CSV table of C-alpha atoms and ligand atoms in Angstrom, one decimal:
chain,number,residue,atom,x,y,z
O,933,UNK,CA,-9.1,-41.0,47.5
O,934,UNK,CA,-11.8,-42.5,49.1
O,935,UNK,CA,-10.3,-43.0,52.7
O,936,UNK,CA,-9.5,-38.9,52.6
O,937,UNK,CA,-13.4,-38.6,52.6
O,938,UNK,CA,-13.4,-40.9,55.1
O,939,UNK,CA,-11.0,-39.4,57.5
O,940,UNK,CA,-12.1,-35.7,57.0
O,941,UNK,CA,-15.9,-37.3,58.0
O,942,UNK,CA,-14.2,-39.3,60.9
O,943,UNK,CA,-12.6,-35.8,61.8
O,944,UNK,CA,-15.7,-33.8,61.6
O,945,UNK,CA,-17.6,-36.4,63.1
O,946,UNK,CA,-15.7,-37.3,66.1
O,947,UNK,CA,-14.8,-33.3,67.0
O,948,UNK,CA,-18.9,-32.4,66.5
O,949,UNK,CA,-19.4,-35.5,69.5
O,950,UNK,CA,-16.9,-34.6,71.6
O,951,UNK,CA,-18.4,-31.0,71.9
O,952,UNK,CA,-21.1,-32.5,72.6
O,953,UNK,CA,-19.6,-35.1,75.0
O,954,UNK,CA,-18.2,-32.3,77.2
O,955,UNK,CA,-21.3,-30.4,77.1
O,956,UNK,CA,-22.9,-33.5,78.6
O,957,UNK,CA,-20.4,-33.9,81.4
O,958,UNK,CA,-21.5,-30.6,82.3
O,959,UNK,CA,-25.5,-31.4,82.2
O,960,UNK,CA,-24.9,-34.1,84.6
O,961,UNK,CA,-22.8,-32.4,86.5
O,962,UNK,CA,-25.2,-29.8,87.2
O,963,UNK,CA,-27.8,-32.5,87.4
O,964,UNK,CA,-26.4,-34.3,90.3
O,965,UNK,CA,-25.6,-30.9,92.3
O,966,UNK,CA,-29.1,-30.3,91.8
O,967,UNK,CA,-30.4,-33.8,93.2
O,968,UNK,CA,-27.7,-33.5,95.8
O,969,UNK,CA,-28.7,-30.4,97.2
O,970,UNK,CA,-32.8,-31.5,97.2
O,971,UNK,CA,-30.8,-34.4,99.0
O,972,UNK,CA,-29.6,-32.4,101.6
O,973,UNK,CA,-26.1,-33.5,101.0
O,974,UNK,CA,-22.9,-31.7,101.2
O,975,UNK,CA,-22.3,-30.2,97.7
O,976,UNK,CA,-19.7,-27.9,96.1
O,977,UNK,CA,-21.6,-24.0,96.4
O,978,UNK,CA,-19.2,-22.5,94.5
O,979,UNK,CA,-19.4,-24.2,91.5
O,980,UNK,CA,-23.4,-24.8,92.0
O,981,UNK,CA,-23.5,-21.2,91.3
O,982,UNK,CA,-21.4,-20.9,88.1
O,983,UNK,CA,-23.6,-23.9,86.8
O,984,UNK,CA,-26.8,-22.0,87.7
O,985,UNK,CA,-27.4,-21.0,84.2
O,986,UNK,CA,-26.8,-24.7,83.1
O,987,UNK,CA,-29.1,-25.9,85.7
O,988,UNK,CA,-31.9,-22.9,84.8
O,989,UNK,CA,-31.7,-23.6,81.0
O,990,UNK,CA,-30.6,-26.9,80.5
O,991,UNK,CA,-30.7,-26.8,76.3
O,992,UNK,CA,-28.9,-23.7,76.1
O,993,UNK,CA,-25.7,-23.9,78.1
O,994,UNK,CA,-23.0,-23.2,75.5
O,995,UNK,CA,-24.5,-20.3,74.4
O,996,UNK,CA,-22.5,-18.0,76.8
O,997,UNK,CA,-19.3,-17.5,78.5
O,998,UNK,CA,-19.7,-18.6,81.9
O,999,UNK,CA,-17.5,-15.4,83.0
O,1000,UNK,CA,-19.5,-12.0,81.1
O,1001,UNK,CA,-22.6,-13.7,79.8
O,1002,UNK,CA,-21.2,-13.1,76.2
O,1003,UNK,CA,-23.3,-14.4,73.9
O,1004,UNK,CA,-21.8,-17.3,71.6
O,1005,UNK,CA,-22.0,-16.8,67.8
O,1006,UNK,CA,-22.0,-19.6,66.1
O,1007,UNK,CA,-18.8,-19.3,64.9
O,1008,UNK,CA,-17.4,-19.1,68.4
O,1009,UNK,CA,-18.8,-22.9,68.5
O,1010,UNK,CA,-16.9,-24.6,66.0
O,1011,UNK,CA,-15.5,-27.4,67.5
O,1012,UNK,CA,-11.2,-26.9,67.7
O,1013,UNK,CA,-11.3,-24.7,65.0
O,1014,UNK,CA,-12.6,-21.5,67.4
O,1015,UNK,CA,-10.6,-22.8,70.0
O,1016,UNK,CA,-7.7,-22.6,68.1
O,1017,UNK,CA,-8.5,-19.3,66.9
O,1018,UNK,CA,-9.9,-17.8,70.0
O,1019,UNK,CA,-6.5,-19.0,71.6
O,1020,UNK,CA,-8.9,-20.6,74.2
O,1021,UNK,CA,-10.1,-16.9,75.3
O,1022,UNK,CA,-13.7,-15.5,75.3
O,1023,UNK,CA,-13.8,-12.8,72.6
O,1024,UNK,CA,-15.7,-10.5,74.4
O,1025,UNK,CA,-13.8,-10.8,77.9
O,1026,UNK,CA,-10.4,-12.8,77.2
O,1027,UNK,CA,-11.0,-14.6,79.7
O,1028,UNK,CA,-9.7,-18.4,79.8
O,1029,UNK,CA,-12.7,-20.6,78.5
O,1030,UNK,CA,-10.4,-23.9,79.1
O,1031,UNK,CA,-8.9,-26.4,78.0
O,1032,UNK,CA,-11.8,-29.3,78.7
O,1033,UNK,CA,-13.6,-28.2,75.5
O,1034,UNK,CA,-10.6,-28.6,73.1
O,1035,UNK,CA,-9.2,-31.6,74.7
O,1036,UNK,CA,-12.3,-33.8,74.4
O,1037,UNK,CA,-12.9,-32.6,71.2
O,1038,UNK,CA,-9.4,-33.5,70.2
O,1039,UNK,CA,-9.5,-36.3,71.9
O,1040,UNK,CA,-12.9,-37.9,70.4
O,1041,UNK,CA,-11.7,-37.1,67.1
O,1042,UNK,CA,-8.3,-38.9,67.6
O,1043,UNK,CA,-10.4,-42.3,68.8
O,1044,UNK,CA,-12.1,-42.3,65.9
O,1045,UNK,CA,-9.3,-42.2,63.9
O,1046,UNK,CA,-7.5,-44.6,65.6
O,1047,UNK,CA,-10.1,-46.4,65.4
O,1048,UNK,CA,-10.8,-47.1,61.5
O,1049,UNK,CA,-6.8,-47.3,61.1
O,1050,UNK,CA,-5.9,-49.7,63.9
O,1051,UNK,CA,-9.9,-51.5,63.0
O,1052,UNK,CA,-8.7,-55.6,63.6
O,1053,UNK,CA,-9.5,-57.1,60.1
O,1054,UNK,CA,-10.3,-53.2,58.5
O,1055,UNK,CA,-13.7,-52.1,58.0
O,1056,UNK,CA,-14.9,-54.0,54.9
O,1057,UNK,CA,-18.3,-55.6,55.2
O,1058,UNK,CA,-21.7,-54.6,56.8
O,1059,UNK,CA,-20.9,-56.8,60.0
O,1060,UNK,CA,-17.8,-54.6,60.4
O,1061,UNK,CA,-19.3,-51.8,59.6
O,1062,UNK,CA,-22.0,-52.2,62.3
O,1063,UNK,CA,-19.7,-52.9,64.8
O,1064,UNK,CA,-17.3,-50.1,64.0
O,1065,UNK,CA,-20.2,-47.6,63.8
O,1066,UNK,CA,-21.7,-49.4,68.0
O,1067,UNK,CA,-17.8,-49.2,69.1
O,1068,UNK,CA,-17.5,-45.4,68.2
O,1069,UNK,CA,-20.4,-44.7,69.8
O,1070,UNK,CA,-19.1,-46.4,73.0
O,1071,UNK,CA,-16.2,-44.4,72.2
O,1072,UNK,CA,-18.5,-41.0,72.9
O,1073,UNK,CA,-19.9,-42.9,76.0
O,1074,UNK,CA,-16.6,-43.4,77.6
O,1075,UNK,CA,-15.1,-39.9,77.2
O,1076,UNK,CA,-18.2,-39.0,79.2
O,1077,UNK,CA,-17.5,-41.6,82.0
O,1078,UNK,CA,-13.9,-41.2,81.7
O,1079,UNK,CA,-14.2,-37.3,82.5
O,1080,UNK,CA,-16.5,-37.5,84.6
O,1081,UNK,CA,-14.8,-40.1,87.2
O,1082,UNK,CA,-11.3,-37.8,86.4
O,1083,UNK,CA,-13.0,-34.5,87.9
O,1084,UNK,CA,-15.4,-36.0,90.5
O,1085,UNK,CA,-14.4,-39.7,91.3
O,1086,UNK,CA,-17.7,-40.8,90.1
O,1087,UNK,CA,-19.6,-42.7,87.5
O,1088,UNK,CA,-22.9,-42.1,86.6
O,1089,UNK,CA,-25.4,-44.9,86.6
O,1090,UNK,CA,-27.2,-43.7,83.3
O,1091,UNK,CA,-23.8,-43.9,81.4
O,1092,UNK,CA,-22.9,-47.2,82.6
O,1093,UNK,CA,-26.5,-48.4,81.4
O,1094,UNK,CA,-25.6,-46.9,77.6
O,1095,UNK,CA,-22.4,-48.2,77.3
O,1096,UNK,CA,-24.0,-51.9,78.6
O,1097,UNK,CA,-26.9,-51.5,75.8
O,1098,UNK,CA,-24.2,-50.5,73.1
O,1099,UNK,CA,-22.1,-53.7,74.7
O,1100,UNK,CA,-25.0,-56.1,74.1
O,1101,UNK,CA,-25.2,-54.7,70.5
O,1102,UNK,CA,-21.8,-55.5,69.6
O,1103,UNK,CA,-22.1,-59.1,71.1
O,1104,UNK,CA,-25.5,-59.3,69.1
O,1105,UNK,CA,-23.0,-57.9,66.1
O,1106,UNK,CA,-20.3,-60.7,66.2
O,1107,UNK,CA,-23.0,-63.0,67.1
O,1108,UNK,CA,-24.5,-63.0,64.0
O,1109,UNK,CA,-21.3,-61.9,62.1
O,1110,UNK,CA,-19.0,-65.4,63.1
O,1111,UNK,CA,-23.0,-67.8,63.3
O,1112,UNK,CA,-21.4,-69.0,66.5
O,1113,UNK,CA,-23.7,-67.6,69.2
O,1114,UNK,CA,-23.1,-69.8,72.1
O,1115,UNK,CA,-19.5,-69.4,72.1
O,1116,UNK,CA,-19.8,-65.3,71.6
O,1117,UNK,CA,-22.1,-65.5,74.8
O,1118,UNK,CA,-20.0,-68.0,76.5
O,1119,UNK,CA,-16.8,-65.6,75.6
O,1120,UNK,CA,-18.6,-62.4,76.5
O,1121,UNK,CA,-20.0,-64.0,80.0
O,1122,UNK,CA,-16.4,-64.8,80.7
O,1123,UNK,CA,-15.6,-61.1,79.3
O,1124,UNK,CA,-18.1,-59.8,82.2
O,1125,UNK,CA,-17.2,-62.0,84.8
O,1126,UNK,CA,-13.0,-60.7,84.5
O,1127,UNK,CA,-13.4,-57.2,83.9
O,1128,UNK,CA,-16.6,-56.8,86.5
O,1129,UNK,CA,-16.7,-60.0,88.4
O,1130,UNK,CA,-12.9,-58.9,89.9
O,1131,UNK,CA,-14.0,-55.7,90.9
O,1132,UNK,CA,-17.1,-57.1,92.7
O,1133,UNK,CA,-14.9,-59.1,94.9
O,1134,UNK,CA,-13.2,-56.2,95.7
O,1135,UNK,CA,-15.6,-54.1,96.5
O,1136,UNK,CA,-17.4,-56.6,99.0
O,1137,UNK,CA,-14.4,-57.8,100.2
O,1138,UNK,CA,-13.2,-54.1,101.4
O,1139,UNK,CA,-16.7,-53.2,102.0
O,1140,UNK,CA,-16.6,-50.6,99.3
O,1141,UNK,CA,-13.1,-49.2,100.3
O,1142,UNK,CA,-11.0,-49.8,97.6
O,1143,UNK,CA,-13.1,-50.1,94.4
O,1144,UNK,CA,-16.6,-48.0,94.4
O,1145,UNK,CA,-19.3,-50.0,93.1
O,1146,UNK,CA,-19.6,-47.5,90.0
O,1147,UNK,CA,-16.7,-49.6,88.5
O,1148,UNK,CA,-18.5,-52.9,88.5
O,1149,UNK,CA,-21.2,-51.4,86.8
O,1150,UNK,CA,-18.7,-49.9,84.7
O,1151,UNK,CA,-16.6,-53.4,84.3
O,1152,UNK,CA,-20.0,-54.7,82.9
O,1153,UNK,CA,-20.4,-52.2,79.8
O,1154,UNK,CA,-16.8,-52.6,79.1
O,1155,UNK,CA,-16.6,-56.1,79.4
O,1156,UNK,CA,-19.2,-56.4,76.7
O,1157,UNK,CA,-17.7,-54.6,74.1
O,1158,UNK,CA,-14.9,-56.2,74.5
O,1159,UNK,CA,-17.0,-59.4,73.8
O,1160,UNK,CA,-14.0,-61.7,74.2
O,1161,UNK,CA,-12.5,-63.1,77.6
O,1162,UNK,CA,-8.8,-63.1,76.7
O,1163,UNK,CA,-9.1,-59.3,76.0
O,1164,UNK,CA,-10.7,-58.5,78.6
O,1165,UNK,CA,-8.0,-60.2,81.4
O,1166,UNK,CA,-5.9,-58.1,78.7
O,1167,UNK,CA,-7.6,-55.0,79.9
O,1168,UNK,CA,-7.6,-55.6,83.5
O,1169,UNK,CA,-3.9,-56.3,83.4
O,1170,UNK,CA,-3.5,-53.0,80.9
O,1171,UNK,CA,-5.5,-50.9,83.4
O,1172,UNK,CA,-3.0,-51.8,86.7
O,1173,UNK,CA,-0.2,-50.9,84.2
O,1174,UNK,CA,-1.3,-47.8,83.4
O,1175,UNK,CA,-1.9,-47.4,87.0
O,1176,UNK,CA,1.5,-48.2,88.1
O,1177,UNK,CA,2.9,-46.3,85.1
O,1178,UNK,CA,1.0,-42.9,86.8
O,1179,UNK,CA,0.7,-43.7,90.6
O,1180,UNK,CA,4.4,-45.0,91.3
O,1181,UNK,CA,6.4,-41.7,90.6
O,1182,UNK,CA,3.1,-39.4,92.2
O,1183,UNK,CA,4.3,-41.7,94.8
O,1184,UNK,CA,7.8,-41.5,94.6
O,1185,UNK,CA,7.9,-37.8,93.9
O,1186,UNK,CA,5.7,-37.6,97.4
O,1187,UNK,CA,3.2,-35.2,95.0
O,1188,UNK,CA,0.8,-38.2,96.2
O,1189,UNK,CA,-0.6,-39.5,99.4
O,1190,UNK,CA,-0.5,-43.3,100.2
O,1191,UNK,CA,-4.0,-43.5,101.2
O,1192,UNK,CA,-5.5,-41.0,98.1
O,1193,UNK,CA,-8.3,-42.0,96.1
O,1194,UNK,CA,-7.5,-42.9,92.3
O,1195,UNK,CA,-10.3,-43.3,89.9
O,1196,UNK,CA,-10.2,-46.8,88.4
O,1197,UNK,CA,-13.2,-45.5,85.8
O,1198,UNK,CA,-10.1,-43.7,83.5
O,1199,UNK,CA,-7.7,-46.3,84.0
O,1200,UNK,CA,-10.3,-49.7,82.9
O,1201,UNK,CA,-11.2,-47.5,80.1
O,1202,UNK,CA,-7.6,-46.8,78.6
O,1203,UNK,CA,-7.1,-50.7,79.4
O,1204,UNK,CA,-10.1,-51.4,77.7
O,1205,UNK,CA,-9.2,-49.4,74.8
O,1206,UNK,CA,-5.4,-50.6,74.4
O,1207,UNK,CA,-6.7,-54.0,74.8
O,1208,UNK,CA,-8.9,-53.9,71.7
O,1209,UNK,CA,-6.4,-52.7,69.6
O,1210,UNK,CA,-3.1,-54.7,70.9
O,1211,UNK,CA,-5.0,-57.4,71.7
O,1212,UNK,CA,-5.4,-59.0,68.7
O,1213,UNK,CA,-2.0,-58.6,67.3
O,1214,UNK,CA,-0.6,-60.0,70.3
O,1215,UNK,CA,-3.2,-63.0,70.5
O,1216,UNK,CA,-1.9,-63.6,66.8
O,1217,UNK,CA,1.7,-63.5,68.2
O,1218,UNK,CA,1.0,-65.5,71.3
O,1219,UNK,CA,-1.3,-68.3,68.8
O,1220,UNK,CA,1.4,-68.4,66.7
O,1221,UNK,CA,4.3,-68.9,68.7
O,1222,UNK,CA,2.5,-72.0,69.8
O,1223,UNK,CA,1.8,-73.4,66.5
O,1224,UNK,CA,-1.9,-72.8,66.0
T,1713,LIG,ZN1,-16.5,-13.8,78.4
């Protein structure tokens, strides 16, 4: 009876973030055309002007379609439920509003689902509780970064900077919640210097060719909520499986070219996010198999 209150809040909770994650991912976006452009750099016209409105009124973005200038009721912003309803149309013009919306609103809703089922050791004391409460809200961080590397091949720096501070509260969290601090540290630096450290050597080995220097920061915030070292080499392996599972038949099916740049941001974060919840049934299975 109790968890059903928990899930619908979970529900509501994680749809009402990721609206408000995908609205984000457009406020930067517009941001960084705007910065680009006072940069004199090459930026994308066409889409600077259908996020002029964004860039004008910053606060008040979702409050039209993009194609008429409708303007949103608030029941035409319900998270998935007008969606659904709308069919993914405007209801003034019918035109297509996307599919970007829904899916991170799905999406965010499903972590946090996932997330109290799958929780290693369940969500029972206040230690638990804390950290559940720091990881969801990484969870809203990375749907940010993870769309945002999928539709421009970038990561921005002030998202890699939240997810490190929610990081460092998580290690302060299991810190305090196991009294052994040096080894937490010890295990987290480890964490950092895998998941980051790697991609470092990369990048300065290939003078920024193969790995952009966005996914060290990135390597940092993940490797810290992570907290522990074996998951984290967990992670990194996770994130070149995913890769291979994705790249290899683009390859194969010549849809891909050899030389094409693939984000690494989506695929360290789906690593990352496997790894936490696998990881510690197979570190059981693995412990146990050798008699620990
Ligand atoms: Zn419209």
């Amino acid at each position: 009876m109790n968890d059903i209150f928990i899930y619908v809040a979970l529900v509501l909770f994680g749809a009402a973030l990721g609206s408000f994650a995908a609205a984000t991912v457009w406020r930067i976006r517009a941001r960084q055309l705007v910065a680009d452009k006072a940069a004199g750099e090459d930026y994308d016209k066409k889409e600077y002007k259908r996020l002029k409105k964004i860039i004008a009124k910053p606060l008040d973005d979702h409050s039209q379609c993009l194609h008429c200038t409708y303007k949103l009721k608030w029941y035409d912003m319900i998270p998935i439920v007008s969606w659904l309803a709308l069919r993914g149309k405007c209801r003034s013009c019918r035109q297509s509003i996307g599919w970007f919306e829904f899916l991170m609103e799905i999406g965010v809703a499903a972590f946090f689902v996932v997330s109290y089922v799958f929780w290693p050791g369940g969500v029972e004391t206040g230690y638990d509780i804390a950290h559940f409460v720091l990881w969801l809200i990484a969870g809203v961080i990375m749907a940010i970064l993870f769309a945002y590397d999928l539709k421009w091949f970038l990561l921005p720096d002030k998202l890699n900077i939240a997810l490190a501070i929610v990081g460092l509260g998580i290690v302060g969290v299991v810190a305090a919640q196991t009294g052994d601090v040096v080894g937490t540290l010890l295990s987290a630096a480890g964490s950092v210097a895998i998941l980051s450290g790697l991609y470092a050597a990369l990048f300065f080995v290939s003078k920024g060719n193969w790995v952009g220097f966005g996914d060290v920061k990135l390597g940092v915030g993940l490797a810290l909520i992570l907290v522990d070292w074996q998951l984290a080499l967990m992670a990194l392996f996770l994130a070149n499986f995913i890769g291979c599972l994705i790249v290899i038949p683009l390859l194969a099916a010549k849809k891909l070219e050899r030389n094409a740049h693939v984000p690494f941001g989506p695929l360290l974060i789906a690593g990352t996010v496997t790894a936490w919840f696998l990881g510690w049934a197979v570190l059981d299975w693995y412990m146990s198999g050798l008699g620990f």
